[in-house]
Coordinates of C-alpha atoms in Angstrom, one line a residue:
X1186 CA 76.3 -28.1 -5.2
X1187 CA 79.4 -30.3 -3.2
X1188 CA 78.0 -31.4 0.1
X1189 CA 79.9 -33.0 2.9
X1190 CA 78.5 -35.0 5.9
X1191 CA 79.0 -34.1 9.5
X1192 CA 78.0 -36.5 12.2
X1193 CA 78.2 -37.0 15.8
X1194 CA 76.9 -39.1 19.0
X1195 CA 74.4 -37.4 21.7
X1196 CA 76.4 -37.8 25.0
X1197 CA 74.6 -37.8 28.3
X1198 CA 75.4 -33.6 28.8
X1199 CA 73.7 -32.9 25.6
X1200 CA 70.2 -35.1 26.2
X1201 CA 67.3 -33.5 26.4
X1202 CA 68.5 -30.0 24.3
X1203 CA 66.5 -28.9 21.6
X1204 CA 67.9 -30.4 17.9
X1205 CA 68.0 -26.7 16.6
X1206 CA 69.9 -25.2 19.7
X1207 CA 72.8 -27.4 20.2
X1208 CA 73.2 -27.7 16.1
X1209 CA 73.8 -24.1 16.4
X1210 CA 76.4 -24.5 19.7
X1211 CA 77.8 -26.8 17.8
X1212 CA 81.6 -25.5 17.4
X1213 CA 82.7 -27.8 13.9
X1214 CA 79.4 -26.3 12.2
X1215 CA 80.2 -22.5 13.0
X1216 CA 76.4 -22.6 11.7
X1217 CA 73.9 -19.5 13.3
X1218 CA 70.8 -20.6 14.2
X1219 CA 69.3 -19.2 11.0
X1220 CA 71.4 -21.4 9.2
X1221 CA 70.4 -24.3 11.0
X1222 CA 66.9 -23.7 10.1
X1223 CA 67.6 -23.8 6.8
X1224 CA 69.1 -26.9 7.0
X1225 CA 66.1 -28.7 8.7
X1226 CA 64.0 -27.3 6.7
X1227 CA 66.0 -28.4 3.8
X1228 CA 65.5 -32.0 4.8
X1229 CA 69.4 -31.7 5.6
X1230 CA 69.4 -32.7 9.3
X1231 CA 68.9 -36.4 10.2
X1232 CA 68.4 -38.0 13.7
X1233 CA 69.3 -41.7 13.7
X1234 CA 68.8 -41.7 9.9
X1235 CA 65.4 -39.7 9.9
X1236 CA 64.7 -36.0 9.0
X1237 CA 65.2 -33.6 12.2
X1238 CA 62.8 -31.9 14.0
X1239 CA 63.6 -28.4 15.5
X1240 CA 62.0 -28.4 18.1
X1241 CA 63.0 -32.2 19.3
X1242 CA 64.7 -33.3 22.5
X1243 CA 67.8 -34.9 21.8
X1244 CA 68.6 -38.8 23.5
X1245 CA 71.8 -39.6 24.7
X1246 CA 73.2 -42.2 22.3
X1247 CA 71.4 -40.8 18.9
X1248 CA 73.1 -40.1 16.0
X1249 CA 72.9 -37.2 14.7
X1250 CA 74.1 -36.0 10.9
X1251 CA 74.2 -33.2 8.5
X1252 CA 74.3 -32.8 4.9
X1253 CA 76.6 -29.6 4.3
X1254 CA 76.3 -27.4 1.3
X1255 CA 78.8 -25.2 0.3
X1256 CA 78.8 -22.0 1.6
X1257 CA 76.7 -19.5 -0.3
X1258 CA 78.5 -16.4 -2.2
X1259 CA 78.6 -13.6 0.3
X1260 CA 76.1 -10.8 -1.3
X1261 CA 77.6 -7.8 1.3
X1262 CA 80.8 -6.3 0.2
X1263 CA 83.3 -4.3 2.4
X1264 CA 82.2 -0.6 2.3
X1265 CA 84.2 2.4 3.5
X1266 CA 81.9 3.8 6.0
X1267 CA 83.5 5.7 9.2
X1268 CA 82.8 3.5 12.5
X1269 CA 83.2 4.5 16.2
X1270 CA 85.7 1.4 17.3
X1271 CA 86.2 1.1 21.0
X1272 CA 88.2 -1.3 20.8
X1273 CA 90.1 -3.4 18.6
X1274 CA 92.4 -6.6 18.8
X1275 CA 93.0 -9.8 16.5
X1276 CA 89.8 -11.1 18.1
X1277 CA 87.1 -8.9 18.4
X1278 CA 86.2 -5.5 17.6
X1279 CA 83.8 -3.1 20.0
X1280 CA 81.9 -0.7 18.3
X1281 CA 79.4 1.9 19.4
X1282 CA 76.9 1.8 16.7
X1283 CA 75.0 5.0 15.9
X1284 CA 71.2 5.2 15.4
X1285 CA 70.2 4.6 11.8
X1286 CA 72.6 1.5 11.0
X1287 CA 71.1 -1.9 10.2
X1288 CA 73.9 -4.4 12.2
X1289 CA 73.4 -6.9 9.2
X1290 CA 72.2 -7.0 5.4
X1291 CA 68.8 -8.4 5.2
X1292 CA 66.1 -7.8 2.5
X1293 CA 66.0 -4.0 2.0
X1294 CA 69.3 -3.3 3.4
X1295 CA 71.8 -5.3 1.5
X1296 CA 74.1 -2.0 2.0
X1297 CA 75.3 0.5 4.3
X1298 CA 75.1 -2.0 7.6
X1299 CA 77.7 -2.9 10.5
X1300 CA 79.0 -5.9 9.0
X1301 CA 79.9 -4.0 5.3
X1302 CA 81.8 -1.3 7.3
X1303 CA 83.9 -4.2 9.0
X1304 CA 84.3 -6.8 6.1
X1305 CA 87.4 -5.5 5.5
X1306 CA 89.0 -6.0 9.5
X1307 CA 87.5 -9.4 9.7
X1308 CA 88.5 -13.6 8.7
X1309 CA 87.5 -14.7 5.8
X1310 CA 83.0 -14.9 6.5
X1311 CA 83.6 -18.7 5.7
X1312 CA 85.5 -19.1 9.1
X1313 CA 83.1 -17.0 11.0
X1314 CA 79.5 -19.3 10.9
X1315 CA 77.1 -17.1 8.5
X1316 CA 78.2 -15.2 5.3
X1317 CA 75.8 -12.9 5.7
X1318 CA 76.3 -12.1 9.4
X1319 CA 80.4 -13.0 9.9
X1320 CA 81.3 -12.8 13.3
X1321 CA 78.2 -11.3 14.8
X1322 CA 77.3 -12.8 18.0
X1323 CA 74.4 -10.4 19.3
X1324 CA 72.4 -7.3 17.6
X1325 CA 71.2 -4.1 18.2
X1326 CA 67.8 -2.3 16.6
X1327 CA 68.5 -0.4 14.0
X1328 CA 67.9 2.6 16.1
X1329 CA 69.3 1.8 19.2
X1330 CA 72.8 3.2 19.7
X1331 CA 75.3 1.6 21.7
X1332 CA 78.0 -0.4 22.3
X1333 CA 78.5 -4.2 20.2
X1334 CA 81.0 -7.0 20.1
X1335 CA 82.1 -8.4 16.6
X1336 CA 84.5 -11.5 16.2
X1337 CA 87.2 -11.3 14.4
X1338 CA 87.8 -15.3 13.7
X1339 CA 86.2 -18.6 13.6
X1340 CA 87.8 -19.3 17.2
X1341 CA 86.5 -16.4 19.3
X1342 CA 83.4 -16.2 17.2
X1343 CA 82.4 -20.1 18.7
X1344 CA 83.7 -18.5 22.2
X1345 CA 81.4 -15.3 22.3
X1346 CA 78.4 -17.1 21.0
X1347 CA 79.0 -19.6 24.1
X1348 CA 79.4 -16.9 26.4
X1349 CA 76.4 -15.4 25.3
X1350 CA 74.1 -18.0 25.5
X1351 CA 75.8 -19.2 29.0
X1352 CA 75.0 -15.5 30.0
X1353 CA 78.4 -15.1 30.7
X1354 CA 78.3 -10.8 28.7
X1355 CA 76.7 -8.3 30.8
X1356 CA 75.2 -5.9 28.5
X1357 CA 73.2 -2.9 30.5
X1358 CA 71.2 -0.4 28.1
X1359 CA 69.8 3.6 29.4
X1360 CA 66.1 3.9 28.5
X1361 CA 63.9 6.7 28.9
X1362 CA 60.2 5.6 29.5
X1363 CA 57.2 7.3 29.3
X1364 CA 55.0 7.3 33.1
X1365 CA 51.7 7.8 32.4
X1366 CA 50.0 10.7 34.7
X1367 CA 49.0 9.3 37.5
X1368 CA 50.6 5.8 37.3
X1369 CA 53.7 6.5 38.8
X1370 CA 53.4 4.7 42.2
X1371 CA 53.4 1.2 39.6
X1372 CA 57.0 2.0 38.2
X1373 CA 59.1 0.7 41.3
X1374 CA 63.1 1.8 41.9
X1375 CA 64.1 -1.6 41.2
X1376 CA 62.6 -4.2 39.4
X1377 CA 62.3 -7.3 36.9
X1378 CA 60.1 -8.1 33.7
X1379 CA 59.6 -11.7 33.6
X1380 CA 57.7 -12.7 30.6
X1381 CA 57.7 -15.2 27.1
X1382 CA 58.3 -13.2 24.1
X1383 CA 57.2 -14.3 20.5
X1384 CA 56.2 -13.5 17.5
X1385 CA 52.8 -11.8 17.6
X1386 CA 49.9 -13.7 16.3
X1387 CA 48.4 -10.8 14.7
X1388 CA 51.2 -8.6 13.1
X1389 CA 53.4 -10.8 12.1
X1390 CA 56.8 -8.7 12.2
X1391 CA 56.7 -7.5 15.6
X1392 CA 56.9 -9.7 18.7
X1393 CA 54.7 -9.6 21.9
X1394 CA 54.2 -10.8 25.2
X1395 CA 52.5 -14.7 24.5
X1396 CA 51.8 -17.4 26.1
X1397 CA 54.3 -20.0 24.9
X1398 CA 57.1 -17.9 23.4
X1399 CA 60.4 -17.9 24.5
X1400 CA 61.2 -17.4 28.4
X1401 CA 62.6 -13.3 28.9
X1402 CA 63.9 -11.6 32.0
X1403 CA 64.5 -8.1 32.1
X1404 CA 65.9 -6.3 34.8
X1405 CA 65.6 -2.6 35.5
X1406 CA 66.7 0.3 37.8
X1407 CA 65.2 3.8 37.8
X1408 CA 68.1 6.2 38.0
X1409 CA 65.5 9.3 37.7
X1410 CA 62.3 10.2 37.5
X1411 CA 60.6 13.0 35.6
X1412 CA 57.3 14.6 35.0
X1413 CA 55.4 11.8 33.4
X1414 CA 59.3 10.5 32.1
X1415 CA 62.2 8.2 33.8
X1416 CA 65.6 6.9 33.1
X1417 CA 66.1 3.5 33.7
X1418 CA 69.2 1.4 33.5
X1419 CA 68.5 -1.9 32.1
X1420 CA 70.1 -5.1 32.3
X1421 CA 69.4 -8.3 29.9
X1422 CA 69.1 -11.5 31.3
X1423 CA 68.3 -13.1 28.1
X1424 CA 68.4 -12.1 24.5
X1425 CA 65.1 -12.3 22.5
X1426 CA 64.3 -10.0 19.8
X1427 CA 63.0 -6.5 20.7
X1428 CA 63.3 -7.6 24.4
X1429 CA 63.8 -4.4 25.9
X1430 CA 60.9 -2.6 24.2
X1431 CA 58.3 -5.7 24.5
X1432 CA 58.8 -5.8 28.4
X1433 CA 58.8 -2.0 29.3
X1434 CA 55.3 -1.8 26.8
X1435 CA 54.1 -4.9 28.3
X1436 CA 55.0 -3.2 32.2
X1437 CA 53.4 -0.1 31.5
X1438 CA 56.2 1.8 30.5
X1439 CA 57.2 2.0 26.7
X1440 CA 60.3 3.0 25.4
X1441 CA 60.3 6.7 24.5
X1442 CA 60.0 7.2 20.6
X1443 CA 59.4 3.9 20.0
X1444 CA 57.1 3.7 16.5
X1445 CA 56.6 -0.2 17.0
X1446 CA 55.6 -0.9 20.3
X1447 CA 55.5 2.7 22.6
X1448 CA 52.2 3.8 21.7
X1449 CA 51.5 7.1 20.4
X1450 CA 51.3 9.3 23.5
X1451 CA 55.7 8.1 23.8
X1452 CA 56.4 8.3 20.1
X1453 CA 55.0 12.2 20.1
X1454 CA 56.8 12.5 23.8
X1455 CA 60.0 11.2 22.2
X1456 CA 59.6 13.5 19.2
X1457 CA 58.6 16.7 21.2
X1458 CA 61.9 16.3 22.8
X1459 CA 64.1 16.3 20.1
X1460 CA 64.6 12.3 19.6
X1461 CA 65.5 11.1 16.6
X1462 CA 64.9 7.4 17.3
X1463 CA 64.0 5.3 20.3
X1464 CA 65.3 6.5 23.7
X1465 CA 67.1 3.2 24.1
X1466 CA 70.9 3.0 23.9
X1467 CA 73.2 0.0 25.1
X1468 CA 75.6 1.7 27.6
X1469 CA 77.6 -1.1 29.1
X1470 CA 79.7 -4.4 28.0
X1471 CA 81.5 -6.6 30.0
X1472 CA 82.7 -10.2 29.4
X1473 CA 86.1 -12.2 29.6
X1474 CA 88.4 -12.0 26.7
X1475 CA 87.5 -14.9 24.3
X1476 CA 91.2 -15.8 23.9
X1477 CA 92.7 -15.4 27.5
X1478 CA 89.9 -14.9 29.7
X1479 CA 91.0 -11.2 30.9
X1480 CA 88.1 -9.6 32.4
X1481 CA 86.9 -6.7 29.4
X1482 CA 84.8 -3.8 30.3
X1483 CA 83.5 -0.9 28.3
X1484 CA 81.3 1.9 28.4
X1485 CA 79.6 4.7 26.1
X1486 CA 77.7 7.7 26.9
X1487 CA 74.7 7.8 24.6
X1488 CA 73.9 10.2 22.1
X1489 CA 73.6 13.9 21.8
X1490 CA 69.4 13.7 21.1
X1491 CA 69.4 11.4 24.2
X1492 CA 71.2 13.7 26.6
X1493 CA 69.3 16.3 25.2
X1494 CA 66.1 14.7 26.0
X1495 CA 67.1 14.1 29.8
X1496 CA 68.0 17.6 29.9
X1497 CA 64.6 19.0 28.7
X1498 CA 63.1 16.6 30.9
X1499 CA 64.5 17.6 34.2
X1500 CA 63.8 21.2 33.2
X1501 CA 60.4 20.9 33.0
X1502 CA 60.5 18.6 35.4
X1503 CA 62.4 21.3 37.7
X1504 CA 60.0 24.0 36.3
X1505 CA 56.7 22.4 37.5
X1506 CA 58.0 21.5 40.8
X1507 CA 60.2 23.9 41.8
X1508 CA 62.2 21.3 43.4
X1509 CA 64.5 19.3 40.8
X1510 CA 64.3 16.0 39.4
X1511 CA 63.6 12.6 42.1
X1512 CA 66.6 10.5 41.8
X1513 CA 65.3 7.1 42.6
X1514 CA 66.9 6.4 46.2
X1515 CA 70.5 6.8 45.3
X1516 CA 70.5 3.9 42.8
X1517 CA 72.1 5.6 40.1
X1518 CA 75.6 5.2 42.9
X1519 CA 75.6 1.2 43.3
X1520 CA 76.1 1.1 39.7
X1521 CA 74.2 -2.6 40.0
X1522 CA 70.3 -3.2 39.0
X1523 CA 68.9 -4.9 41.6
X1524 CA 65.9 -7.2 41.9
X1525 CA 63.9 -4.8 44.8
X1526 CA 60.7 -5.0 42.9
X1527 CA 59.5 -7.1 40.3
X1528 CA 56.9 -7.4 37.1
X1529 CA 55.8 -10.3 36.1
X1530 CA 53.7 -12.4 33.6
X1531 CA 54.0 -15.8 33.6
X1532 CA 51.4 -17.6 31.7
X1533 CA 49.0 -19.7 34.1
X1534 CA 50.8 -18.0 37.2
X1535 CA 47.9 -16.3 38.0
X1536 CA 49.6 -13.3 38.8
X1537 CA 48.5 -11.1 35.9
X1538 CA 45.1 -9.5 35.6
X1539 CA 43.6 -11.7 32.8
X1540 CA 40.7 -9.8 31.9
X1541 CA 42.9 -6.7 31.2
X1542 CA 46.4 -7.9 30.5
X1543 CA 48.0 -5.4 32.7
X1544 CA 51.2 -6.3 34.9
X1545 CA 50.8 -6.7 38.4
X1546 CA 53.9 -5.4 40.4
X1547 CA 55.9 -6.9 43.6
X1548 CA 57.1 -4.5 46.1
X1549 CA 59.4 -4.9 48.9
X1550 CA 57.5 -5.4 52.1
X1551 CA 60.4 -6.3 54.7
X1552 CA 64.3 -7.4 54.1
X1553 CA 64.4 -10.7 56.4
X1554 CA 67.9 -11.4 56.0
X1555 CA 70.5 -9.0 56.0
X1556 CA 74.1 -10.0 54.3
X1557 CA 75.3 -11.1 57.7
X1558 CA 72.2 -12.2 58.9
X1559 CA 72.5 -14.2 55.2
X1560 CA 76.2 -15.4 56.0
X1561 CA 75.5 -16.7 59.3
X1562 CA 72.8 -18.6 58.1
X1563 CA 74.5 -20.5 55.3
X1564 CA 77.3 -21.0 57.9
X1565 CA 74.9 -22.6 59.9
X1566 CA 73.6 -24.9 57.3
X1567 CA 77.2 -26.1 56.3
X1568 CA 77.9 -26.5 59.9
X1569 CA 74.6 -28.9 60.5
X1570 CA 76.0 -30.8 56.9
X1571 CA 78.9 -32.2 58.7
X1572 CA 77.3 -33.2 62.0
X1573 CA 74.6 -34.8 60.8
X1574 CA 76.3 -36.8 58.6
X1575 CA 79.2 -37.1 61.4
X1576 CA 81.8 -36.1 59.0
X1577 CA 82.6 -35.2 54.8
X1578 CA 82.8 -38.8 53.8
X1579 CA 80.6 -39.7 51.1
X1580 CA 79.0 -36.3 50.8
X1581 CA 77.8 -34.8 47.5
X1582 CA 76.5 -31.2 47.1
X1583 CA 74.1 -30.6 44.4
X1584 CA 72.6 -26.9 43.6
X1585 CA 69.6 -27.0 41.5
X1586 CA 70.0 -23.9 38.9
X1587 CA 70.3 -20.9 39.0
X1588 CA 70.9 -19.7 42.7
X1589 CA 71.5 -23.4 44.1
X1590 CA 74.8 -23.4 42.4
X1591 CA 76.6 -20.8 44.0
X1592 CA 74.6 -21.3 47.4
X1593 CA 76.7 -24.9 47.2
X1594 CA 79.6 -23.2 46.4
X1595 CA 79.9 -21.2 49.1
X1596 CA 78.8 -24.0 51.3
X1597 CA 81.2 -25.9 50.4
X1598 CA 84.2 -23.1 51.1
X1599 CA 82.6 -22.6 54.6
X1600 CA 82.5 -26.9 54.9
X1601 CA 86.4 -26.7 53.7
X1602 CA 87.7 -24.0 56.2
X1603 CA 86.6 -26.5 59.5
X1604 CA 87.2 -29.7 58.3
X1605 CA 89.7 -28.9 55.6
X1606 CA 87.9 -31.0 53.0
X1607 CA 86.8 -29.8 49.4
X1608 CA 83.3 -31.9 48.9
X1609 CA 82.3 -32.5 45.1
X1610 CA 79.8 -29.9 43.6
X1611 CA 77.2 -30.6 40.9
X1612 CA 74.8 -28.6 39.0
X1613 CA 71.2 -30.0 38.6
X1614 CA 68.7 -28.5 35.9
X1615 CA 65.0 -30.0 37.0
X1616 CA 63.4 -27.9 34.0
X1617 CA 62.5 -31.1 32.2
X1618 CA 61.1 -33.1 35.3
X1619 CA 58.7 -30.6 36.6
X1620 CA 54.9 -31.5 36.6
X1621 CA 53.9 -27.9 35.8
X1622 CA 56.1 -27.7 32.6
X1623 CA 53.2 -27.1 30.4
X1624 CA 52.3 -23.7 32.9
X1625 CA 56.1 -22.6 31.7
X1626 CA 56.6 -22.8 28.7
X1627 CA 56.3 -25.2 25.1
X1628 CA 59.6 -24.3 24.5
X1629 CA 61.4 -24.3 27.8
X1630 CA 64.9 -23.2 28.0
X1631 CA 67.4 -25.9 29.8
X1632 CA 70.3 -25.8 31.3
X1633 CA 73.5 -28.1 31.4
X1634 CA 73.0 -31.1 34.1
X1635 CA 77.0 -31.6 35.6
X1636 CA 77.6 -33.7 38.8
X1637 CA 81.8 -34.7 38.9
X1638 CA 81.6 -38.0 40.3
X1639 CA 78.9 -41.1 40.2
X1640 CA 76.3 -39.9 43.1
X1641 CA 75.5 -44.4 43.4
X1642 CA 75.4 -45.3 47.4
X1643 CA 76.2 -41.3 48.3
X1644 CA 74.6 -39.0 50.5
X1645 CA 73.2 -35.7 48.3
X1646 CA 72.8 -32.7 49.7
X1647 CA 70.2 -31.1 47.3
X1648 CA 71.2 -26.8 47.6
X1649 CA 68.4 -24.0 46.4
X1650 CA 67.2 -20.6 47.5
X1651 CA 63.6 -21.0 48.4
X1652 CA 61.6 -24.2 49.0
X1653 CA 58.2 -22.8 47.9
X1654 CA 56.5 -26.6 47.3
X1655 CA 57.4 -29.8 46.6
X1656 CA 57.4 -29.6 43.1
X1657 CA 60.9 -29.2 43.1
X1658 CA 62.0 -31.6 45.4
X1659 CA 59.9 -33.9 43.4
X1660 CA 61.7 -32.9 40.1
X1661 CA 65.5 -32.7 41.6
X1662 CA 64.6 -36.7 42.9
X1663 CA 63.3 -37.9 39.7
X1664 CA 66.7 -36.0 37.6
X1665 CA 69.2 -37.2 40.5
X1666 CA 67.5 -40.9 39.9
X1667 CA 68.8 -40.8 36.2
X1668 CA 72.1 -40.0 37.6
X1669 CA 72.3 -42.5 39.7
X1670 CA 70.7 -44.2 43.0
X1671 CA 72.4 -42.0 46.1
X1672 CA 71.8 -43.9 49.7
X1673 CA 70.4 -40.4 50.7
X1674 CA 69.0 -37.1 49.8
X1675 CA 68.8 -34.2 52.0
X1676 CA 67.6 -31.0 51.5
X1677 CA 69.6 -27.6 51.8
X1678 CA 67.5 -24.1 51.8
X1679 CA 68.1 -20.8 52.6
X1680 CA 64.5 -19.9 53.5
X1681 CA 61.2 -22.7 54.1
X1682 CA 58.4 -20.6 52.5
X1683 CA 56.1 -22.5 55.1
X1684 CA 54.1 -23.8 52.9
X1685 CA 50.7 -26.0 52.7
X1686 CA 50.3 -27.6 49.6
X1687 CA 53.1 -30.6 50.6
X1688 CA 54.1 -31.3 54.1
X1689 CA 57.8 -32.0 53.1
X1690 CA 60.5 -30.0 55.5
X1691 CA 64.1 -28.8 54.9
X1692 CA 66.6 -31.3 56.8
X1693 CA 68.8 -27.7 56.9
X1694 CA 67.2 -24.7 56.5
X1695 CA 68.3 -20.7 57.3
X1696 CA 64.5 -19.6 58.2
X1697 CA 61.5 -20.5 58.1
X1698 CA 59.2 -18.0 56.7
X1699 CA 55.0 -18.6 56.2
X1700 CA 54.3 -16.2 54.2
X1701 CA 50.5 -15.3 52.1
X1702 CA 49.2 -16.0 48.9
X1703 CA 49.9 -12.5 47.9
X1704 CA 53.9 -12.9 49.2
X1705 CA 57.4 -13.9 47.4
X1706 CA 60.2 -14.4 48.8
X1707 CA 63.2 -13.2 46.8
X1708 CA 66.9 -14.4 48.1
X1709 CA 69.6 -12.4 46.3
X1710 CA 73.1 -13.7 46.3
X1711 CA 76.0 -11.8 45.8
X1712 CA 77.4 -14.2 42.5
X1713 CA 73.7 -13.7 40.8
X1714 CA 72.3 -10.6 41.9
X1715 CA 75.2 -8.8 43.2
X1716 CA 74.2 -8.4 46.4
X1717 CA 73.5 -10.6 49.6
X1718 CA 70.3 -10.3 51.5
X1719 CA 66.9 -12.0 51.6
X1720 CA 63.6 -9.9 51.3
X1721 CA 59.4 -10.5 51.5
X1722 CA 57.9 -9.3 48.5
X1723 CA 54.1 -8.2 48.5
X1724 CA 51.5 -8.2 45.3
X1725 CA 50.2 -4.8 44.5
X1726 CA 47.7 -4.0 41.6

């Protein structure tokens, strides 16, 4: 088989990414990351003139190369089965996919899937990264229903799969959960599901909660609640496999009808009430248009069964209390899932019950900071920038991800409307430098490092949420130091947790709040969590 040779130089942006994850962003390739897999383990991938290693970090200034066979004879065929399209340009396709269809052949389903119905709208498979899986950028379960993007060519195919691993598409699912008698008072309004997925040790083709799989965030929102039932909206923060249905078992809560991972009391639930597959259906999709940018948004009710079930539920529901369903303190109107309450597993964190596995939950225990009280405080902070520095010049602000970012940002618009001056902005990812890596994960997930201009004999201002310990100062000095050597580095917070383990201070800081071992202290900003406000979040068992 005809092979041609693709190389290219590691550039300072791309250093320390995983070998199989920026192969696969790689936009001359158009190669999935199943393909690239196959390539390493093919022997096909060298690294300065050695085989590649998956899992290696890249070095700025490697080569790196790849032997690349011809493309393999596409084994799906166009098939003239009826699709719901929602909407359709020379781009993309949306589709709401019913319950039943397989998104892409794969042993046992080599017919009837997503990608045979829409052969025959798409570019030629060759242009669109994977034969087998042309122009698919994200899946569904089989038997989740829902709403899904396709690509329609090599050029918004390499712009969705960007997008989607930038977290740039806002995909929010409807879920009906079992609530155990009796445990209802553990299923907060709001909340987040915060731990590694991977495949599980013991049976093989399912995944699991475990320590050292991938990192996962789930967020979720009840919308109601039912007799020993709720509807939750759900919004992914990442993408791993079976996300959706791993967290909510691993919380507590399992999907209802779920035969893999809901248990049997919610598969015969889900079945008693008429479902014919997992109560799980992918409601929402928004992202900019691949080719101009235009903001996109669409939205599909779920299926018949489902609507059904949430009927029969609130009638019982209704029935046994006389009083109508509990709508979870008008969330179902803000149309946004929050971050009120949180559930979390983070291996060596501490903050799961070892001895039983079960999830420990965060509730809200006072709102500290209201959105003005929020505004005023970052005004503040921009305010004491410029005065202690006497002036802009020479100034740098630095966010370390994910909510330092846009806390610099808006910094830097309140810095710019009193001393008309737009300072430079960089984004820092520490993930690399921390001393508790190993507590995070084997495999941790980082981000891209950008600062505009050379930081050498400048003054830094170092932007994040929370300063909990100085682990993270620590880590942002050691990353900044292989940027360059600033004359200064100061430190910009909203809140000073108060801590004890370091005695380093904020030189600017919005409040300082001590807080107990048992506390968190969660700052939500309008560009990440939709919302502005800073709150005290208590353990609960």
């Amino acid at each position: 088989m005809a092979e041609t040779v693709w190389s290219k130089e590691i550039d300072a942006d791309a250093a320390g990414e995983r070998l199989d994850r920026w192969l696969a962003a790689q936009p001359e390739l158009e190669a999935s990351r199943s393909e690239v897999q196959r390539w390493l383990e093919a022997g096909r991938v060298r690294v300065d003139g050695r085989p590649g290693r998956a899992s290696e970090r890249l070095r700025a200034g490697s080569r790196v190369s790849v032997d690349r066979p011809e493309p393999r004879r596409l084994s799906a065929r166009p098939e003239a089965i009826p699709l719901e399209i929602v909407y359709e340009d020379e781009d993309l396709v949306v589709v709401n996919k019913p319950r039943g269809m397989v998104v892409h052949p794969a042993p046992g389903h080599r017919e009837g899937t997503l990608v045979n119905a829409l052969l025959a709208r798409l570019a030629p498979p060759e242009e669109l990264g994977d034969l087998l899986r042309p122009g698919i950028v994200h899946r569904l379960d089989r038997e989740t229903t829902g709403l899904l993007v396709v690509a329609r060519n090599g050029r918004s195919f390499a712009r969705l799969q960007a997008m989607i691993r930038e977290r740039q598409v806002r995909r929010e699912y409807l879920a009906l959960v079992r609530v155990p008698q009796g445990e209802e008072g553990r299923l907060p309004d709001r909340g987040r599901v915060e731990a590694p997925v991977g495949r599980d040790p013991v049976h093989r083709r399912r995944m699991a909660v475990v320590e050292g799989g991938r990192p996962a965030v789930t967020r979720f929102e009840v919308l109601e609640r039912f007799r020993e039932a709720a509807l939750l909206r759900v919004r992914l923060e990442t993408g791993r496999t079976h996300q959706i249905r791993v967290h909510m078992a691993f919380a507590g809560f399992p999907v209802l009808a779920d035969p893999v991972y809901g248990g049997r009391a919610a598969l015969e639930m889900g079945r008693a009430l008429g479902l014919g597959g997992q109560a799980l259906h992918a409601a929402v999709l928004a992202f900019a248009h691949p080719a101009d940018g235009r903001p996109l948004r669409f939205e599909a009710p779920p299926p018949g069964d489902f609507l059904g079930a949430v009927e029969e539920l609130r009638r019982r529901t209704a029935g046994e209390s006389g009083t109508g369903v509990s709508r979870a303190g008008g969330a179902a109107g803000r149309g946004e899932a929050g971050e009120g309450s949180a559930v979390e597993n983070r291996p060596g964190s501490g903050r799961a019950d070892e001895g039983r596995g079960e999830a420990m939950v965060l509730q809200q225990k006072a709102l500290i900071m209201d959105q003005e009280a929020l505004e005023r405080a970052l005004r503040r902070i921009a305010h004491e920038i410029v005065e202690r520095n006497e002036g802009t010049g020479n100034l740098v602000l630095v966010g370390i991800r994910r909510r330092g970012v846009p806390m610099a940002e808006r910094i830097a618009r309140y810095i710019e409307e009193f001393e008309h001056v737009r300072l430079p902005i960089g984004m820092l990812d520490i993930t690399l430098y921390r001393d508790d890596l190993s507590l995070k994960s084997e495999r941790p997930t980082v981000s891209e490092t950008r600062v505009p201009v050379d930081i050498t004999g400048k003054t830094v201002v170092l932007c994040d949420d929370v300063l909990y310990t100085g682990r993270t100062v620590r880590a942002a000095l050691d990353a900044l130091m292989d940027l360059g050597r600033p004359a200064r580095v100061q430190v910009a917070v909203i809140v000073d947790r108060g801590h004890r383990e370091l005695p380093i201070r904020a030189d600017y800081v919005g409040k300082n709040v001590p807080t107990s071992r048992r506390e968190v202290i969660e700052v939500r900003l309008e560009e990440v969590d939709g919302r502005n406000e800073v709150a005290i979040m208590e353990l609960t068992d």
